[in-house]
Amino acid sequence: MNTRMLLARALLAPVLFSAAWVYYPYCNDGPIFCLWKRFLNFECPGCGLTRAACLLSHGHYAEALAMNWRIIPVAAIATAISVKATQTLFRQRRHRASSLAEKKQEGEMAWHR
C-alpha cells in the first residue's frame, strides 16, 4: 500500500474526532441530511451518528450511546484503522532506514556530502 493511502488512514480517527469536537455546538441545530428521516419520517440505522460522535468527543458517553449505540463500533473501527496504518508507516520507515544503513555498510550506495 502506498504511503499516501497509509497516511490518510492514519489520520482517519484523529480528523473525525477533531471534526466532531468542533461541530459539537451545532450538532443539535443543524439540518437533517438523512433522506429516510426527511421524506419518510423514519430513522435509518445511521441516524444520530453525527450527534453521537459529537457527544462522544466531549465525553458524554451515556448520551452518545442513547443517541445511537452504533457509534461504539464505528469509533472502534476508525481507531483500529488509524492505529494499524500508523504502525505500518513506522515499520516501513524503520525498514527503509535499516536497509539504507545495510547498503551503506556493504558499499552498495554512494553517499555524497
PDB file of C-alpha atoms in Angstrom:
ATOM      1  CA  MET A   1       0.000   0.000   0.000  1.00  0.00           C
ATOM      2  CA  ASN A   2       1.386   3.394  -0.878  1.00  0.00           C
ATOM      3  CA  THR A   3       2.427   5.926   1.721  1.00  0.00           C
ATOM      4  CA  ARG A   4      -0.284   8.465   0.899  1.00  0.00           C
ATOM      5  CA  MET A   5      -3.051   5.932   1.480  1.00  0.00           C
ATOM      6  CA  LEU A   6      -1.457   4.839   4.745  1.00  0.00           C
ATOM      7  CA  LEU A   7      -1.161   8.449   5.859  1.00  0.00           C
ATOM      8  CA  ALA A   8      -4.830   9.069   5.027  1.00  0.00           C
ATOM      9  CA  ARG A   9      -5.818   6.010   7.041  1.00  0.00           C
ATOM     10  CA  ALA A  10      -3.566   7.030   9.929  1.00  0.00           C
ATOM     11  CA  LEU A  11      -5.272  10.424  10.088  1.00  0.00           C
ATOM     12  CA  LEU A  12      -8.813   8.999   9.823  1.00  0.00           C
ATOM     13  CA  ALA A  13      -9.692   8.785  13.532  1.00  0.00           C
ATOM     14  CA  PRO A  14      -7.911  11.986  14.644  1.00  0.00           C
ATOM     15  CA  VAL A  15      -9.563  14.037  11.888  1.00  0.00           C
ATOM     16  CA  LEU A  16     -13.032  12.581  12.529  1.00  0.00           C
ATOM     17  CA  PHE A  17     -12.651  13.069  16.288  1.00  0.00           C
ATOM     18  CA  SER A  18     -11.486  16.670  15.807  1.00  0.00           C
ATOM     19  CA  ALA A  19     -14.331  17.431  13.395  1.00  0.00           C
ATOM     20  CA  ALA A  20     -16.889  16.009  15.835  1.00  0.00           C
ATOM     21  CA  TRP A  21     -15.348  18.010  18.668  1.00  0.00           C
ATOM     22  CA  VAL A  22     -15.507  21.266  16.669  1.00  0.00           C
ATOM     23  CA  TYR A  23     -19.042  20.603  15.347  1.00  0.00           C
ATOM     24  CA  TYR A  24     -20.441  19.903  18.849  1.00  0.00           C
ATOM     25  CA  PRO A  25     -22.124  23.319  19.400  1.00  0.00           C
ATOM     26  CA  TYR A  26     -24.074  22.910  16.154  1.00  0.00           C
ATOM     27  CA  CYS A  27     -24.914  19.194  16.203  1.00  0.00           C
ATOM     28  CA  ASN A  28     -28.468  19.596  17.534  1.00  0.00           C
ATOM     29  CA  ASP A  29     -29.334  22.663  15.462  1.00  0.00           C
ATOM     30  CA  GLY A  30     -28.014  21.547  12.080  1.00  0.00           C
ATOM     31  CA  PRO A  31     -30.030  20.423   9.059  1.00  0.00           C
ATOM     32  CA  ILE A  32     -31.294  16.858   8.648  1.00  0.00           C
ATOM     33  CA  PHE A  33     -29.281  15.146   5.914  1.00  0.00           C
ATOM     34  CA  CYS A  34     -30.918  11.716   6.158  1.00  0.00           C
ATOM     35  CA  LEU A  35     -33.285  11.176   3.238  1.00  0.00           C
ATOM     36  CA  TRP A  36     -35.190   8.488   5.143  1.00  0.00           C
ATOM     37  CA  LYS A  37     -35.870  10.860   8.024  1.00  0.00           C
ATOM     38  CA  ARG A  38     -36.644  13.826   5.782  1.00  0.00           C
ATOM     39  CA  PHE A  39     -39.032  12.168   3.335  1.00  0.00           C
ATOM     40  CA  LEU A  40     -40.349   9.085   5.144  1.00  0.00           C
ATOM     41  CA  ASN A  41     -40.141  10.337   8.746  1.00  0.00           C
ATOM     42  CA  PHE A  42     -38.334   7.089   9.579  1.00  0.00           C
ATOM     43  CA  GLU A  43     -34.905   6.889  11.209  1.00  0.00           C
ATOM     44  CA  CYS A  44     -32.321   4.816   9.392  1.00  0.00           C
ATOM     45  CA  PRO A  45     -29.596   2.860  11.278  1.00  0.00           C
ATOM     46  CA  GLY A  46     -27.180   5.770  10.793  1.00  0.00           C
ATOM     47  CA  CYS A  47     -29.472   8.477  12.154  1.00  0.00           C
ATOM     48  CA  GLY A  48     -27.884  10.169  15.129  1.00  0.00           C
ATOM     49  CA  LEU A  49     -24.318   9.038  14.411  1.00  0.00           C
ATOM     50  CA  THR A  50     -23.056  12.588  13.901  1.00  0.00           C
ATOM     51  CA  ARG A  51     -24.673  13.765  17.125  1.00  0.00           C
ATOM     52  CA  ALA A  52     -23.399  10.660  18.929  1.00  0.00           C
ATOM     53  CA  ALA A  53     -19.859  11.325  17.648  1.00  0.00           C
ATOM     54  CA  CYS A  54     -20.078  14.915  18.874  1.00  0.00           C
ATOM     55  CA  LEU A  55     -21.264  13.768  22.291  1.00  0.00           C
ATOM     56  CA  LEU A  56     -18.599  11.052  22.454  1.00  0.00           C
ATOM     57  CA  SER A  57     -15.837  13.524  21.583  1.00  0.00           C
ATOM     58  CA  HIS A  58     -16.880  15.676  24.543  1.00  0.00           C
ATOM     59  CA  GLY A  59     -17.003  12.761  26.968  1.00  0.00           C
ATOM     60  CA  HIS A  60     -20.790  12.399  27.190  1.00  0.00           C
ATOM     61  CA  TYR A  61     -20.696   8.616  26.812  1.00  0.00           C
ATOM     62  CA  ALA A  62     -24.182   7.748  28.108  1.00  0.00           C
ATOM     63  CA  GLU A  63     -25.808  10.382  25.916  1.00  0.00           C
ATOM     64  CA  ALA A  64     -23.809   9.191  22.890  1.00  0.00           C
ATOM     65  CA  LEU A  65     -24.965   5.614  23.435  1.00  0.00           C
ATOM     66  CA  ALA A  66     -28.554   6.777  23.862  1.00  0.00           C
ATOM     67  CA  MET A  67     -28.342   8.786  20.630  1.00  0.00           C
ATOM     68  CA  ASN A  68     -27.056   5.832  18.565  1.00  0.00           C
ATOM     69  CA  TRP A  69     -25.311   2.783  20.019  1.00  0.00           C
ATOM     70  CA  ARG A  70     -23.577   2.139  16.682  1.00  0.00           C
ATOM     71  CA  ILE A  71     -21.105   4.926  17.460  1.00  0.00           C
ATOM     72  CA  ILE A  72     -19.079   2.452  19.559  1.00  0.00           C
ATOM     73  CA  PRO A  73     -18.270   0.028  16.696  1.00  0.00           C
ATOM     74  CA  VAL A  74     -17.798   2.923  14.259  1.00  0.00           C
ATOM     75  CA  ALA A  75     -15.346   4.665  16.610  1.00  0.00           C
ATOM     76  CA  ALA A  76     -13.564   1.382  17.365  1.00  0.00           C
ATOM     77  CA  ILE A  77     -13.162   0.535  13.670  1.00  0.00           C
ATOM     78  CA  ALA A  78     -11.929   4.047  12.780  1.00  0.00           C
ATOM     79  CA  THR A  79      -9.434   3.919  15.661  1.00  0.00           C
ATOM     80  CA  ALA A  80      -8.233   0.431  14.681  1.00  0.00           C
ATOM     81  CA  ILE A  81      -7.706   1.523  11.066  1.00  0.00           C
ATOM     82  CA  SER A  82      -5.718   4.560  12.226  1.00  0.00           C
ATOM     83  CA  VAL A  83      -3.578   2.576  14.670  1.00  0.00           C
ATOM     84  CA  LYS A  84      -2.800  -0.159  12.130  1.00  0.00           C
ATOM     85  CA  ALA A  85      -1.871   2.370   9.432  1.00  0.00           C
ATOM     86  CA  THR A  86       0.346   4.275  11.875  1.00  0.00           C
ATOM     87  CA  GLN A  87       2.128   1.045  12.862  1.00  0.00           C
ATOM     88  CA  THR A  88       2.669   0.163   9.208  1.00  0.00           C
ATOM     89  CA  LEU A  89       4.056   3.627   8.448  1.00  0.00           C
ATOM     90  CA  PHE A  90       6.547   3.379  11.318  1.00  0.00           C
ATOM     91  CA  ARG A  91       7.582  -0.146  10.302  1.00  0.00           C
ATOM     92  CA  GLN A  92       8.149   0.966   6.704  1.00  0.00           C
ATOM     93  CA  ARG A  93      10.200   3.926   7.845  1.00  0.00           C
ATOM     94  CA  ARG A  94      12.291   1.796  10.201  1.00  0.00           C
ATOM     95  CA  HIS A  95      12.777  -0.850   7.491  1.00  0.00           C
ATOM     96  CA  ARG A  96      13.750   1.783   4.926  1.00  0.00           C
ATOM     97  CA  ALA A  97      16.280   3.324   7.324  1.00  0.00           C
ATOM     98  CA  SER A  98      17.813  -0.039   8.248  1.00  0.00           C
ATOM     99  CA  SER A  99      18.050  -1.170   4.610  1.00  0.00           C
ATOM    100  CA  LEU A 100      19.797   2.094   3.696  1.00  0.00           C
ATOM    101  CA  ALA A 101      22.252   1.573   6.549  1.00  0.00           C
ATOM    102  CA  GLU A 102      22.945  -2.004   5.405  1.00  0.00           C
ATOM    103  CA  LYS A 103      23.538  -0.864   1.827  1.00  0.00           C
ATOM    104  CA  LYS A 104      25.886   1.852   3.064  1.00  0.00           C
ATOM    105  CA  GLN A 105      27.776  -0.665   5.161  1.00  0.00           C
ATOM    106  CA  GLU A 106      28.089  -3.070   2.230  1.00  0.00           C
ATOM    107  CA  GLY A 107      29.290  -0.263  -0.020  1.00  0.00           C
ATOM    108  CA  GLU A 108      26.383  -0.591  -2.441  1.00  0.00           C
ATOM    109  CA  MET A 109      25.434   3.030  -2.094  1.00  0.00           C
ATOM    110  CA  ALA A 110      27.495   6.121  -2.636  1.00  0.00           C
ATOM    111  CA  TRP A 111      26.916   8.823  -0.042  1.00  0.00           C
ATOM    112  CA  HIS A 112      27.710  12.315  -1.194  1.00  0.00           C
ATOM    113  CA  ARG A 113      28.356  15.261   1.054  1.00  0.00           C
TER     114      ARG A 113
END
